[in-house]
PDB file of C-alpha atoms in Angstrom:
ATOM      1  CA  UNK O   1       2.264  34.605 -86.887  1.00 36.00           C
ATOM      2  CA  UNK O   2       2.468  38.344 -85.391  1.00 36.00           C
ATOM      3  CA  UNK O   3       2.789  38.650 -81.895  1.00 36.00           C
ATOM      4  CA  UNK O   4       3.064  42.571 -81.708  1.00 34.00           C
ATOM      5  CA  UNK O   5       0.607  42.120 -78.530  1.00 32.00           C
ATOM      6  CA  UNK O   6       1.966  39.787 -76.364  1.00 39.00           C
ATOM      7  CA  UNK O   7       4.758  37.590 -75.005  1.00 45.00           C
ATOM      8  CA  UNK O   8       5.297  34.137 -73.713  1.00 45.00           C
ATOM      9  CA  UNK O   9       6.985  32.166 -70.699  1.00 49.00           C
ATOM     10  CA  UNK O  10       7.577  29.101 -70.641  1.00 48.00           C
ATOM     11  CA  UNK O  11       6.999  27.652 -66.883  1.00 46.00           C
ATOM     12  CA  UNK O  12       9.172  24.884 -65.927  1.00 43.00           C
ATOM     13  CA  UNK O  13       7.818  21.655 -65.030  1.00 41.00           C
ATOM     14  CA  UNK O  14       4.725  19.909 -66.730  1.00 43.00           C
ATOM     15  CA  UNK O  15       2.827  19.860 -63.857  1.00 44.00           C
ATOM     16  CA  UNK O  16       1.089  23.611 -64.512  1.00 56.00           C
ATOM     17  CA  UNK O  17      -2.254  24.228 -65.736  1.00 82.00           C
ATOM     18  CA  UNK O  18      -2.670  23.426 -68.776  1.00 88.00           C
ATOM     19  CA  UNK O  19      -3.055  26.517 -71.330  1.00 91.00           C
ATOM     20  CA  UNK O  20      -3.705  26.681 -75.108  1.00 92.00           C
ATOM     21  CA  UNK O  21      -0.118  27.411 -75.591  1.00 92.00           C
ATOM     22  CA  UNK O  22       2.479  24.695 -76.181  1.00 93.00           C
ATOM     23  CA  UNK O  23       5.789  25.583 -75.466  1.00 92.00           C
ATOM     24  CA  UNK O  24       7.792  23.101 -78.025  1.00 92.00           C
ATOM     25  CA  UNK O  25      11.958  21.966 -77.922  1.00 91.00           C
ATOM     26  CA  UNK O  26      14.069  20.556 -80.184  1.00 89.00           C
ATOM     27  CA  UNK O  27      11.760  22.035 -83.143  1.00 87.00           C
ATOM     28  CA  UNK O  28      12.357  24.984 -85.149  1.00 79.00           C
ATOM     29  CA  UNK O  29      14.491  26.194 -88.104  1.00 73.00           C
ATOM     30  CA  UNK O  30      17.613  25.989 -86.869  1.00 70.00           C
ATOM     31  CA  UNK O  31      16.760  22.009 -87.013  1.00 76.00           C
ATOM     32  CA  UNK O  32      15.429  22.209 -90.224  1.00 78.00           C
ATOM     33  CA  UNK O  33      11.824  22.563 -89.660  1.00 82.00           C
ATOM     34  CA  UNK O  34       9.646  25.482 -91.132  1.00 81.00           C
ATOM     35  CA  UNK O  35       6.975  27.514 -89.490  1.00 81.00           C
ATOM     36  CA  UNK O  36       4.762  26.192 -92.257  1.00 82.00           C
ATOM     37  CA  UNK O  37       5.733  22.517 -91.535  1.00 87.00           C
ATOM     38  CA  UNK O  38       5.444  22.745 -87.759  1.00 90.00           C
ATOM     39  CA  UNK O  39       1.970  24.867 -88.151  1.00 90.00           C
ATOM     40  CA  UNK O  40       1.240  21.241 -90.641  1.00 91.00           C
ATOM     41  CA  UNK O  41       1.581  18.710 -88.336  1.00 93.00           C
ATOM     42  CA  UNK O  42       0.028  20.181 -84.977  1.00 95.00           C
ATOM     43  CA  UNK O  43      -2.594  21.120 -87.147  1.00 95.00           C
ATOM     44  CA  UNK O  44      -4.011  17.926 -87.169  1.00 94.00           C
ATOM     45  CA  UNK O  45      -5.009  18.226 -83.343  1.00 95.00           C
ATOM     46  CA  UNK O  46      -6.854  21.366 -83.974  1.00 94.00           C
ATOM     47  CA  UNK O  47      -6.404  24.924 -85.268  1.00 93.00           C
ATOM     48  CA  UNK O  48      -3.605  26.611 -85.334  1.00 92.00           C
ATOM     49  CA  UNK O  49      -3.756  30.168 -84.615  1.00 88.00           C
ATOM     50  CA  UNK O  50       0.217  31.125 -84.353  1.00 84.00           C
ATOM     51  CA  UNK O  51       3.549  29.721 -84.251  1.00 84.00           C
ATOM     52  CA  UNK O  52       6.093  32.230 -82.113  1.00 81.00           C
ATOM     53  CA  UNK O  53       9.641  32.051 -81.942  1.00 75.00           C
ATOM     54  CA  UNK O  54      10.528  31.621 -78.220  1.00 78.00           C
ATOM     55  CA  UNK O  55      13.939  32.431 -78.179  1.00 71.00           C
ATOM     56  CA  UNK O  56      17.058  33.379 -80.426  1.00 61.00           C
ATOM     57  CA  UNK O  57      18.604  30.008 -80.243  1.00 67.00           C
ATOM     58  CA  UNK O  58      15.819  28.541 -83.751  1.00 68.00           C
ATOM     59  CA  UNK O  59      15.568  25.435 -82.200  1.00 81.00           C
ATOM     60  CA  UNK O  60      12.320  26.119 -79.538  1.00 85.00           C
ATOM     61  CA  UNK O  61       8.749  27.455 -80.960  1.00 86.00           C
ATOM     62  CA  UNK O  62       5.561  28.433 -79.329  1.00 89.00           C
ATOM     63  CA  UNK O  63       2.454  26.964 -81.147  1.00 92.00           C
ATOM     64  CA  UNK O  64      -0.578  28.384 -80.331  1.00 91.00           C
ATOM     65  CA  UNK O  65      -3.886  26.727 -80.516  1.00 93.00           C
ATOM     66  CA  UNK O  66      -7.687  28.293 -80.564  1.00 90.00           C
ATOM     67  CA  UNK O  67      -9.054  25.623 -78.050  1.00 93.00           C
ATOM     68  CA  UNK O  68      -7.420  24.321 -75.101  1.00 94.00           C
ATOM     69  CA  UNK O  69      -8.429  20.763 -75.816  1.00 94.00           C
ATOM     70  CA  UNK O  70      -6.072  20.624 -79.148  1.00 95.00           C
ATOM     71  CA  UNK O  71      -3.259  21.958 -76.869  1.00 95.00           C
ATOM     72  CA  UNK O  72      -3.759  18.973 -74.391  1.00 95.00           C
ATOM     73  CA  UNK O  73      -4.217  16.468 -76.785  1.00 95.00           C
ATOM     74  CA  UNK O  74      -1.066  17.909 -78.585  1.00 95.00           C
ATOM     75  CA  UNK O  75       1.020  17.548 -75.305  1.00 95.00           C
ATOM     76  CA  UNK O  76      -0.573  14.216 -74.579  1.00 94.00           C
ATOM     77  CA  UNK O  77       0.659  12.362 -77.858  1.00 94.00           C
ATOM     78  CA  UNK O  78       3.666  14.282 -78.567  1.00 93.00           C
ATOM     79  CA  UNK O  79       5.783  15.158 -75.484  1.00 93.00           C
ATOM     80  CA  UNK O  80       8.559  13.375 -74.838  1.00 92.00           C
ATOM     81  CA  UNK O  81       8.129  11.446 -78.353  1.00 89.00           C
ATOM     82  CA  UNK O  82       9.550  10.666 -81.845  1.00 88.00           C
ATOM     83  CA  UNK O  83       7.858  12.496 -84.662  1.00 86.00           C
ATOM     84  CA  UNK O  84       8.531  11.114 -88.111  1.00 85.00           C
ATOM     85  CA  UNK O  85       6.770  13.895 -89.586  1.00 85.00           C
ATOM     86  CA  UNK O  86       9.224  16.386 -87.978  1.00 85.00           C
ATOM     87  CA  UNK O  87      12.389  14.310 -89.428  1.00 81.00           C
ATOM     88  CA  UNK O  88      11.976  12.216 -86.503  1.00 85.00           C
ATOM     89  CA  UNK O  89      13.128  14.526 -83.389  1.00 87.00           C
ATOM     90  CA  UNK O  90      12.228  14.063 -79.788  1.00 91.00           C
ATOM     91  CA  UNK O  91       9.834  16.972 -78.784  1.00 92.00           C
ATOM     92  CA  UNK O  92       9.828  18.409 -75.406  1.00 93.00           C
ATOM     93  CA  UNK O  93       6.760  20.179 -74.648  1.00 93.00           C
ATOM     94  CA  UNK O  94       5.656  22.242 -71.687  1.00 93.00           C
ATOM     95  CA  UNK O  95       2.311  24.561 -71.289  1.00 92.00           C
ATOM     96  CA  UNK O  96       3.175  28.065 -72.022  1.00 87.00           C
ATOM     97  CA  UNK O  97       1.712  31.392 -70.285  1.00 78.00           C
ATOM     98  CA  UNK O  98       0.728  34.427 -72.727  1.00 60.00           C
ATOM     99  CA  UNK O  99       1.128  37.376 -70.881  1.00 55.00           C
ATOM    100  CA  UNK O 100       0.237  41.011 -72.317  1.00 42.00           C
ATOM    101  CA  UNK O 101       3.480  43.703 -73.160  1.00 42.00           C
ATOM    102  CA  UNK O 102       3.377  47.201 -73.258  1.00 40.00           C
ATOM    103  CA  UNK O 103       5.802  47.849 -76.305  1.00 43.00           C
ATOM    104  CA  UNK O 104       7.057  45.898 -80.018  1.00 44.00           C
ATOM    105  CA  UNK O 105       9.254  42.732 -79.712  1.00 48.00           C
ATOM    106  CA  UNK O 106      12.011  43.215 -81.813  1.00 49.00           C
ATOM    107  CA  UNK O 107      12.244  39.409 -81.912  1.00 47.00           C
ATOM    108  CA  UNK O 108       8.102  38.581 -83.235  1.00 55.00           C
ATOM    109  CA  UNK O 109       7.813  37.158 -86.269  1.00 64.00           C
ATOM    110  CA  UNK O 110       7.176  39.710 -88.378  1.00 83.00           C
ATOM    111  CA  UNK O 111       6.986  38.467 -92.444  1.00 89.00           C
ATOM    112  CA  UNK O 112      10.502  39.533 -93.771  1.00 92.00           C
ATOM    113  CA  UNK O 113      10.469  40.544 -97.836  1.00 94.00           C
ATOM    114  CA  UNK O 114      12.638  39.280 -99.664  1.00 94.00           C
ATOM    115  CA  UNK O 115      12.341  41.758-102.478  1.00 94.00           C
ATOM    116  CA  UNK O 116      11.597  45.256-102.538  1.00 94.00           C
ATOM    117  CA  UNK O 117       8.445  44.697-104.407  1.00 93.00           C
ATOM    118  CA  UNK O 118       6.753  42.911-101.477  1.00 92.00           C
ATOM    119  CA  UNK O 119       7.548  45.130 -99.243  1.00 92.00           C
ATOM    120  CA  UNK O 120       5.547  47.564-101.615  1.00 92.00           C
ATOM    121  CA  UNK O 121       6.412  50.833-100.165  1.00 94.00           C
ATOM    122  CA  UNK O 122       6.969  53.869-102.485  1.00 95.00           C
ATOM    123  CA  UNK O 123      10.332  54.644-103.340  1.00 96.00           C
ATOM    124  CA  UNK O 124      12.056  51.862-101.409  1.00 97.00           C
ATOM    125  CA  UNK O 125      13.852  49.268-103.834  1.00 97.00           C
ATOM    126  CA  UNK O 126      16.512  46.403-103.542  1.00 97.00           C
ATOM    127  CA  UNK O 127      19.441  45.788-105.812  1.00 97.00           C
ATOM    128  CA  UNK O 128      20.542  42.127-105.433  1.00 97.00           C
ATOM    129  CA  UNK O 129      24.160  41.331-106.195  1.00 96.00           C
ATOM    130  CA  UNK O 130      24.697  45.165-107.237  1.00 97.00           C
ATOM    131  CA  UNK O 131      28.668  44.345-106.830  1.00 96.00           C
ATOM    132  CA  UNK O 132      30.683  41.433-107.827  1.00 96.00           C
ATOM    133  CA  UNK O 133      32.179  38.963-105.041  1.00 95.00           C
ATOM    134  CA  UNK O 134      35.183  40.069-106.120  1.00 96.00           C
ATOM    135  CA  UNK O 135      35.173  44.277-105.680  1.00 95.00           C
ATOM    136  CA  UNK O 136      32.999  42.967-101.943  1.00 94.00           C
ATOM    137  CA  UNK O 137      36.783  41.669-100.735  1.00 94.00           C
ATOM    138  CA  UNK O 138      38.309  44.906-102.167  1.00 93.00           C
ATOM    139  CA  UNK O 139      36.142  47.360-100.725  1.00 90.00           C
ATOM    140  CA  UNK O 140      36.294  45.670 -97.695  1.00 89.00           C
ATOM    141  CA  UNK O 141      40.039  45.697 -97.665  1.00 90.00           C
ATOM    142  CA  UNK O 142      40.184  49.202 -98.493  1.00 86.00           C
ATOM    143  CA  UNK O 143      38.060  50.211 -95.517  1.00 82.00           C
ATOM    144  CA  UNK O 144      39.886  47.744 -93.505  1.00 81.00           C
ATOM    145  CA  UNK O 145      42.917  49.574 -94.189  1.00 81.00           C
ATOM    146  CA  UNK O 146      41.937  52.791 -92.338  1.00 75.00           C
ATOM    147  CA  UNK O 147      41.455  53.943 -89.067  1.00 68.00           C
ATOM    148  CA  UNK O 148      37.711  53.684 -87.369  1.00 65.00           C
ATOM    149  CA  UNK O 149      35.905  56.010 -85.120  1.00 64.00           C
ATOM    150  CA  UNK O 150      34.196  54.267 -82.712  1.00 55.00           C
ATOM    151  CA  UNK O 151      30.509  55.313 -81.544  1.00 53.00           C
ATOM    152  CA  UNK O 152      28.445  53.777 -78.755  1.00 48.00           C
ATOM    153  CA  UNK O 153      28.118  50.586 -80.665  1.00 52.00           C
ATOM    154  CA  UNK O 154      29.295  50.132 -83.813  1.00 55.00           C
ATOM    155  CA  UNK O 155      32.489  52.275 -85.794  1.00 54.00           C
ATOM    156  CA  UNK O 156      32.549  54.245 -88.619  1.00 57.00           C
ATOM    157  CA  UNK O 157      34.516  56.116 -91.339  1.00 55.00           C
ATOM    158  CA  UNK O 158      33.563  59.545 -92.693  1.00 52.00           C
ATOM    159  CA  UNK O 159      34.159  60.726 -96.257  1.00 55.00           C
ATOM    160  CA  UNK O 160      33.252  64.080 -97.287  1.00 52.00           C
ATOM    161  CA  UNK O 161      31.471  66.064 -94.401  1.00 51.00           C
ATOM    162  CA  UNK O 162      31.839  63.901 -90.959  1.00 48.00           C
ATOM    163  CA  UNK O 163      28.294  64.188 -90.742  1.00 47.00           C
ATOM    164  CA  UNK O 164      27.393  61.838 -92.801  1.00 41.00           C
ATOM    165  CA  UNK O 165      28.706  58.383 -91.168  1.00 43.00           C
ATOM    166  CA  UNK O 166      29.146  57.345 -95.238  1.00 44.00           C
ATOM    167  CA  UNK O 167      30.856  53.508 -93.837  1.00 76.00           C
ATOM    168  CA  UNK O 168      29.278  51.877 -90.834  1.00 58.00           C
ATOM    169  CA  UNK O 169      30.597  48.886 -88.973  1.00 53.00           C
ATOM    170  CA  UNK O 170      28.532  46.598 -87.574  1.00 54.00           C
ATOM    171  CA  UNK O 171      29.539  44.154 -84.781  1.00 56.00           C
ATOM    172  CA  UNK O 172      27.510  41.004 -84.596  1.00 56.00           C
ATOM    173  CA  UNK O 173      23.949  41.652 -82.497  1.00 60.00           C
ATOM    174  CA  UNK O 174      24.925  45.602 -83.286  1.00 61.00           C
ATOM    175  CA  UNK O 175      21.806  47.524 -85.049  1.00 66.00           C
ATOM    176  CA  UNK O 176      20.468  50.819 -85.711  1.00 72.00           C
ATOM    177  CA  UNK O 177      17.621  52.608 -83.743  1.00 77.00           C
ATOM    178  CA  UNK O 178      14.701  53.330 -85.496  1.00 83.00           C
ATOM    179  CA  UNK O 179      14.997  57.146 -87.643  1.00 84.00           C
ATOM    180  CA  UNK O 180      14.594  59.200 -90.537  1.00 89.00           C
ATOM    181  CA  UNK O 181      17.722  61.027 -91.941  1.00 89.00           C
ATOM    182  CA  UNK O 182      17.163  64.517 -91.639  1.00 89.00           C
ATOM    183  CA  UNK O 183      15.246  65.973 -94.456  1.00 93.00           C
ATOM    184  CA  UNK O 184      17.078  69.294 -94.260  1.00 90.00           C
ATOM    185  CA  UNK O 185      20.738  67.719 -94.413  1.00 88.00           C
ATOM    186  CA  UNK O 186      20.573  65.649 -97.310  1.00 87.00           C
ATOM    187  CA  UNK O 187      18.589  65.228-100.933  1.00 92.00           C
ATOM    188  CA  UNK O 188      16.065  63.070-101.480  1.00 93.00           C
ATOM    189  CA  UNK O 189      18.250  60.026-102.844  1.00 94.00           C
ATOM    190  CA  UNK O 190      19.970  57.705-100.162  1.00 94.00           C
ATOM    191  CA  UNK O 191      22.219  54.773-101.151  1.00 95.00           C
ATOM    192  CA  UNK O 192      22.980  51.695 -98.666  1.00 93.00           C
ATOM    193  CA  UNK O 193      25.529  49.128 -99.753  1.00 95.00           C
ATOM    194  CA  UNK O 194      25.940  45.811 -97.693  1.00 94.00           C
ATOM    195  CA  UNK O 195      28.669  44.216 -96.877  1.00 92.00           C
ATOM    196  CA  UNK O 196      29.827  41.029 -95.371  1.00 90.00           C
ATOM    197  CA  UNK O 197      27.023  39.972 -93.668  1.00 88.00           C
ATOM    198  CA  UNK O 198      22.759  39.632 -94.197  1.00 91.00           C
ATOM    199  CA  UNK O 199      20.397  41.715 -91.689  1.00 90.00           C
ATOM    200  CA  UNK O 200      17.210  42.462 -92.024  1.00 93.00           C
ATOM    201  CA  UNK O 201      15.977  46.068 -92.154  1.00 93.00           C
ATOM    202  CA  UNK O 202      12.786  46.917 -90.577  1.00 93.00           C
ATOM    203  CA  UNK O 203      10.713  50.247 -91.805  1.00 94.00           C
ATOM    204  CA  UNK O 204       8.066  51.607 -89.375  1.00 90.00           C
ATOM    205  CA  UNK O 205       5.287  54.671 -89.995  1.00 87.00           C
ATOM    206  CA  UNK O 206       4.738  56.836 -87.152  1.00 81.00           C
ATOM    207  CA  UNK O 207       2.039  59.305 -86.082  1.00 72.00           C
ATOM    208  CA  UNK O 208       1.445  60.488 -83.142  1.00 62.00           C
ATOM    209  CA  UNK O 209       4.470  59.301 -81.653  1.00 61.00           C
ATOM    210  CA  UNK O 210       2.612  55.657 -82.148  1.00 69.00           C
ATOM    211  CA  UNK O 211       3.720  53.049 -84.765  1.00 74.00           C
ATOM    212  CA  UNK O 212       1.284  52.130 -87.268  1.00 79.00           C
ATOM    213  CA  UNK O 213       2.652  49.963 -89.755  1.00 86.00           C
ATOM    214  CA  UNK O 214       5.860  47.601 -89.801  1.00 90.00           C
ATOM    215  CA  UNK O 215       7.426  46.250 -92.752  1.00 93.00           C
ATOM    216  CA  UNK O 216      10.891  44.165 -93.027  1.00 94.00           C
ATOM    217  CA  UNK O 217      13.038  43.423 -96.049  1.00 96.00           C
ATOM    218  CA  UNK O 218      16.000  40.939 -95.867  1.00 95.00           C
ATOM    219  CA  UNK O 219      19.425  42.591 -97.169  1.00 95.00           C
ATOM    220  CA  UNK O 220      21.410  40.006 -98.390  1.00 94.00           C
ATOM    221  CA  UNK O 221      25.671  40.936 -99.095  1.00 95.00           C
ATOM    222  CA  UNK O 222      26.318  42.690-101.683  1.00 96.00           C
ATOM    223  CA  UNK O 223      23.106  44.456-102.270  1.00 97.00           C
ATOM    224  CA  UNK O 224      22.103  48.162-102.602  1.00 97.00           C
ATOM    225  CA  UNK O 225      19.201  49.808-100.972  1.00 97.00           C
ATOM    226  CA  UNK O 226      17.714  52.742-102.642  1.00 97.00           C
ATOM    227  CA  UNK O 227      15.624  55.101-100.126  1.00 96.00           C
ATOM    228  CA  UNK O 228      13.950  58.438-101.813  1.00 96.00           C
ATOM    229  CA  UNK O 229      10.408  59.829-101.934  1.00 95.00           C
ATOM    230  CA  UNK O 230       7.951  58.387 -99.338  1.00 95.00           C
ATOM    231  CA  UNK O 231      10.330  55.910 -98.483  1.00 96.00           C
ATOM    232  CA  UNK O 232      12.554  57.999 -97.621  1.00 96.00           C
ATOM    233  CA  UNK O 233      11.115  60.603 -95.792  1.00 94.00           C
ATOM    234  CA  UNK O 234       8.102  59.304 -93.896  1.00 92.00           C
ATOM    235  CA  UNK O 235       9.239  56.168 -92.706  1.00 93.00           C
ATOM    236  CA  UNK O 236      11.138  55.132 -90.046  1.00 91.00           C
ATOM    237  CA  UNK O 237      14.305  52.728 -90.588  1.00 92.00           C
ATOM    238  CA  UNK O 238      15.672  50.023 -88.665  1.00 90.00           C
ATOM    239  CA  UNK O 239      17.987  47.216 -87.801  1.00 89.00           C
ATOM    240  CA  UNK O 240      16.874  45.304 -85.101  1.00 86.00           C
ATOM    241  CA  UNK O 241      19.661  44.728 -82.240  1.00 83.00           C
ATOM    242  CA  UNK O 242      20.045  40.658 -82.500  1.00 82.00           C
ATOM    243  CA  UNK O 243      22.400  37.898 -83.496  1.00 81.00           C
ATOM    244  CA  UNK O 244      19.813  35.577 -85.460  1.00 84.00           C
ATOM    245  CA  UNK O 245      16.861  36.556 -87.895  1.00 86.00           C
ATOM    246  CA  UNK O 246      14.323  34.385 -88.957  1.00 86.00           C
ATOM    247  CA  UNK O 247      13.500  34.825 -92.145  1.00 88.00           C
ATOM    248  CA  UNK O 248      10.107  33.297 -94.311  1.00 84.00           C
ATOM    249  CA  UNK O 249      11.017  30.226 -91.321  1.00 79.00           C
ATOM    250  CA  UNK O 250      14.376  30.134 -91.811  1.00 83.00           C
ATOM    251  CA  UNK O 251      17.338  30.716 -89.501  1.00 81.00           C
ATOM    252  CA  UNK O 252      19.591  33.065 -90.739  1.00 86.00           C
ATOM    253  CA  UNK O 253      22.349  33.988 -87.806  1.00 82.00           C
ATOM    254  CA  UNK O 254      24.606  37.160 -88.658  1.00 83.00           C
ATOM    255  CA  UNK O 255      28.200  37.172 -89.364  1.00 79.00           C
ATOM    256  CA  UNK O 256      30.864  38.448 -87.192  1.00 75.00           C
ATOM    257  CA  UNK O 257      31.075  41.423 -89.138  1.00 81.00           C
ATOM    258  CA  UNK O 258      28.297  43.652 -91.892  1.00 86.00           C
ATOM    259  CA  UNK O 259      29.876  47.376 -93.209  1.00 87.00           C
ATOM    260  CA  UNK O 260      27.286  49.232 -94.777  1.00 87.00           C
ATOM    261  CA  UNK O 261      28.112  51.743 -97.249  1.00 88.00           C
ATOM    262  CA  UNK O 262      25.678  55.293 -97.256  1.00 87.00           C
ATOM    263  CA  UNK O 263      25.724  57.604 -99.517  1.00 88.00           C
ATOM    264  CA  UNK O 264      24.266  60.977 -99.407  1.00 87.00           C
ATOM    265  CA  UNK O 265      24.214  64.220-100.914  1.00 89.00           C
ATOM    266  CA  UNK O 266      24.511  67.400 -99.198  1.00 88.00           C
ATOM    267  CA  UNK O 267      21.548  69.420 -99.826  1.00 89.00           C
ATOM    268  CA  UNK O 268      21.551  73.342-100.974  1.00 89.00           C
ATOM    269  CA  UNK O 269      18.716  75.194 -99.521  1.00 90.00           C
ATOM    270  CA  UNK O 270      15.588  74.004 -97.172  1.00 92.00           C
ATOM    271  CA  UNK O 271      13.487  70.831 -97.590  1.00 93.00           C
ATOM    272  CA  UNK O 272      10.379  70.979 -99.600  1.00 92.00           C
ATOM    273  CA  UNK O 273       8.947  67.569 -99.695  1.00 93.00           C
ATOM    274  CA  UNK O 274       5.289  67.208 -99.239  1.00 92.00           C
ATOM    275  CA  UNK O 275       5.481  64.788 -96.062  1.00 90.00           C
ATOM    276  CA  UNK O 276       5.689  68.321 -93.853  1.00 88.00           C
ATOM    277  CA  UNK O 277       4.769  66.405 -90.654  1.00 84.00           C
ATOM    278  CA  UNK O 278       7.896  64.557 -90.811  1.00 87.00           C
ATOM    279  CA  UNK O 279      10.271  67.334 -92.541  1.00 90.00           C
ATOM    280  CA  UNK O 280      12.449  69.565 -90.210  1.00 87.00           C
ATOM    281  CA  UNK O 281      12.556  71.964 -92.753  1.00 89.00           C
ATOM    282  CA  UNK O 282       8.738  72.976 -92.329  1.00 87.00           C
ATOM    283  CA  UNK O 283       8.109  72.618 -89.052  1.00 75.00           C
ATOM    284  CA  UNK O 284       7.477  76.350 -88.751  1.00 58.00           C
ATOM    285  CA  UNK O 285       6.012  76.936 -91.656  1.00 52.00           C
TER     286      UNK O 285
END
C-alpha cells in the first residue's frame, strides 16, 4: 500500500474517463473499516494492487485496481449503494487520476511498527508504559508550571546547557524535520519520553542526499525511545507535520497537546563512531 511514487486527484463529476483508480467516500478507518477489509471486498471484482489514503479526514480511500475492467465493474455495482459487507454504508465513488510527484508524501501509507522489534533497526528500541499514569500528570504539571521558549513551531524548556531542547512541546499537526543529532555534541545514548499524546516517528537512511529506506514506529504516551549505535547516528528522524496518523488501518488523530522529554549527554572530546559519512566529527579526517 506504498505510494512513495505517485499521487491522486479525485476529478469531480462521474462523467470522466474511466481509470483503474476508484476514488471511494464514506469508507475508511475513521468509519470503522480497515485497509485489509476494504482491500477484501473490492477484491472480489478483480485484483487489488493498493489502497491509498486520500485525505486526512479517514473516511475517503483510493483503491487501486490492476485492470481497468475491475475498476468499472467496481463503480458500476457499488456507487451510490448500500454495502452490507462494509457495515452497510453508502459508497460514493468517482474515477481517480494517478499523477507522478517529484518528492515523499508525508501522508502515504507507509506500514507503522508498533514495536521496536519490527522496525528492526540496530540500536533503536521502544519502552511501552516506561512511566505510570500517575507520574505522566505530574511531570506534565511540573513542566506546565514553567515558562516556555517558543521556536518557529513548537516551545521548549532547556535544562542543563540550552542546547539541548531537553522538553519539547508539540502543538497538534506540529512535527519535527527530518535530522540526526549532532554526533560531536552529544554521546551515543539518546532518551525520548512521550507525553500526552501518540505520534508516529518516522526514521529515514540517506546517501547521497537521496532517501533510501523509510521506516515508522508508533509512540504511544508514556513510552521511552532509546536511540544509540546505528540508530542513532546514521539515520535520519522524524515526525511527520499532520493532525491524523493511520496506523496498521487505523485512525489515530493527535491530541491537542504531546511534550517529549530528551535526554542527552554532553560529550568530552570528538566523535569516533564508525558511520564517518554521517559524523561531523570526521569529516576532515
Amino acid at each position: 500500500m506504498d505510494s512513495n511514487l505517485s499521487r491522486f486527484t479525485n476529478p469531480k463529476g462521474s462523467s470522466c474517463s474511466a481509470t483503474q483508480n476508484l476514488y471511494v467516500a464514506n469508507c475508511g478507518p475513521a468509519v470503522g473499516i480497515s485497509f485489509e477489509d476494504i482491500k477484501s471486498f473490492f477484491s472480489t471484482f478483480g485484483e487489488v494492487v493498493g489502497i491509498h489514503v486520500a485525505d486526512d479526514s479517514g473516511t475517503r480511500v483510493i483503491v487501486c485496481y490492476s485492470e481497468l475492467t475491475a475498476a468499472e465493474a467496481a463503480f458500476r455495482t457499488l456507487n451510490g449503494c448500500h454495502c452490507g459487507a462494509l457495515g452497510g454504508r453508502i459508497l460514493h465513488i468517482r474515477y481517480s487520476i494517478l499523477q507522478l510527484k517529484q518528492k515523499v508524501n508525508d501522508n502515504d501509507s507507509l506500514f507503522v511498527s508498533l514495536v521496536s522489534s519490527e522496525l528492526a533497526i540496530p540500536g533503536i528500541h521502544l519502552v511501552h508504559d516506561f512511566i505510570t499514569s500517575e507520574e505522566e500528570q505530574e511531570l506534565l504539571a511540573a513542566v506546565d508550571s514553567k515558562p516556555w521558549k517558543n521556536l518557529s513551531k513548537r516551545r521548549v524548556q532547556h535544562y542543563g546547557y540550552e542546547f539541548l531542547y531537553e522538553v519539547n512541546d508539540y502543538p497538534p499537526g506540529i512535527g519535527l524535520s527530518p535530522h540526526i543529532d549532532t554526533h560531536s555534541a552529544f554521546d551515543d545514548m539518546i532518551c525520548s519520553l512521550s507525553l500526552a499524546g501518540p505520534c508516529i516517528m518516522e526514521f529515514r537512511k540517506y546517501l547521497l542526499g537521496s532517501c533510501l529506506l523509510r521506516k515508522a514506529i508508533f509512540l504511544p504516551p508514556r513510552s521511552m525511545l532509546l536511540l544509540s549505535g546505528e540508530g542513532r547516528y546514521s539515520w535520519h528522524h522524524y515526525i511527520p507535520h499532520r493532525k491524523v496518523d493511520i496506523v496498521q488501518g487505523k485512525m489515530i488523530r493527535r491530541c491537542s497537546k504531546r511534550v517529549s522529554f530528551t535526554f542527552r549527554k554532553v560529550r568530552s572530546g570528538p566523535c569516533k563512531c564508525k558511520f564517518s559519512q554521517y559524523c561531523d566529527s570526521q569529516k576532515d579526517i
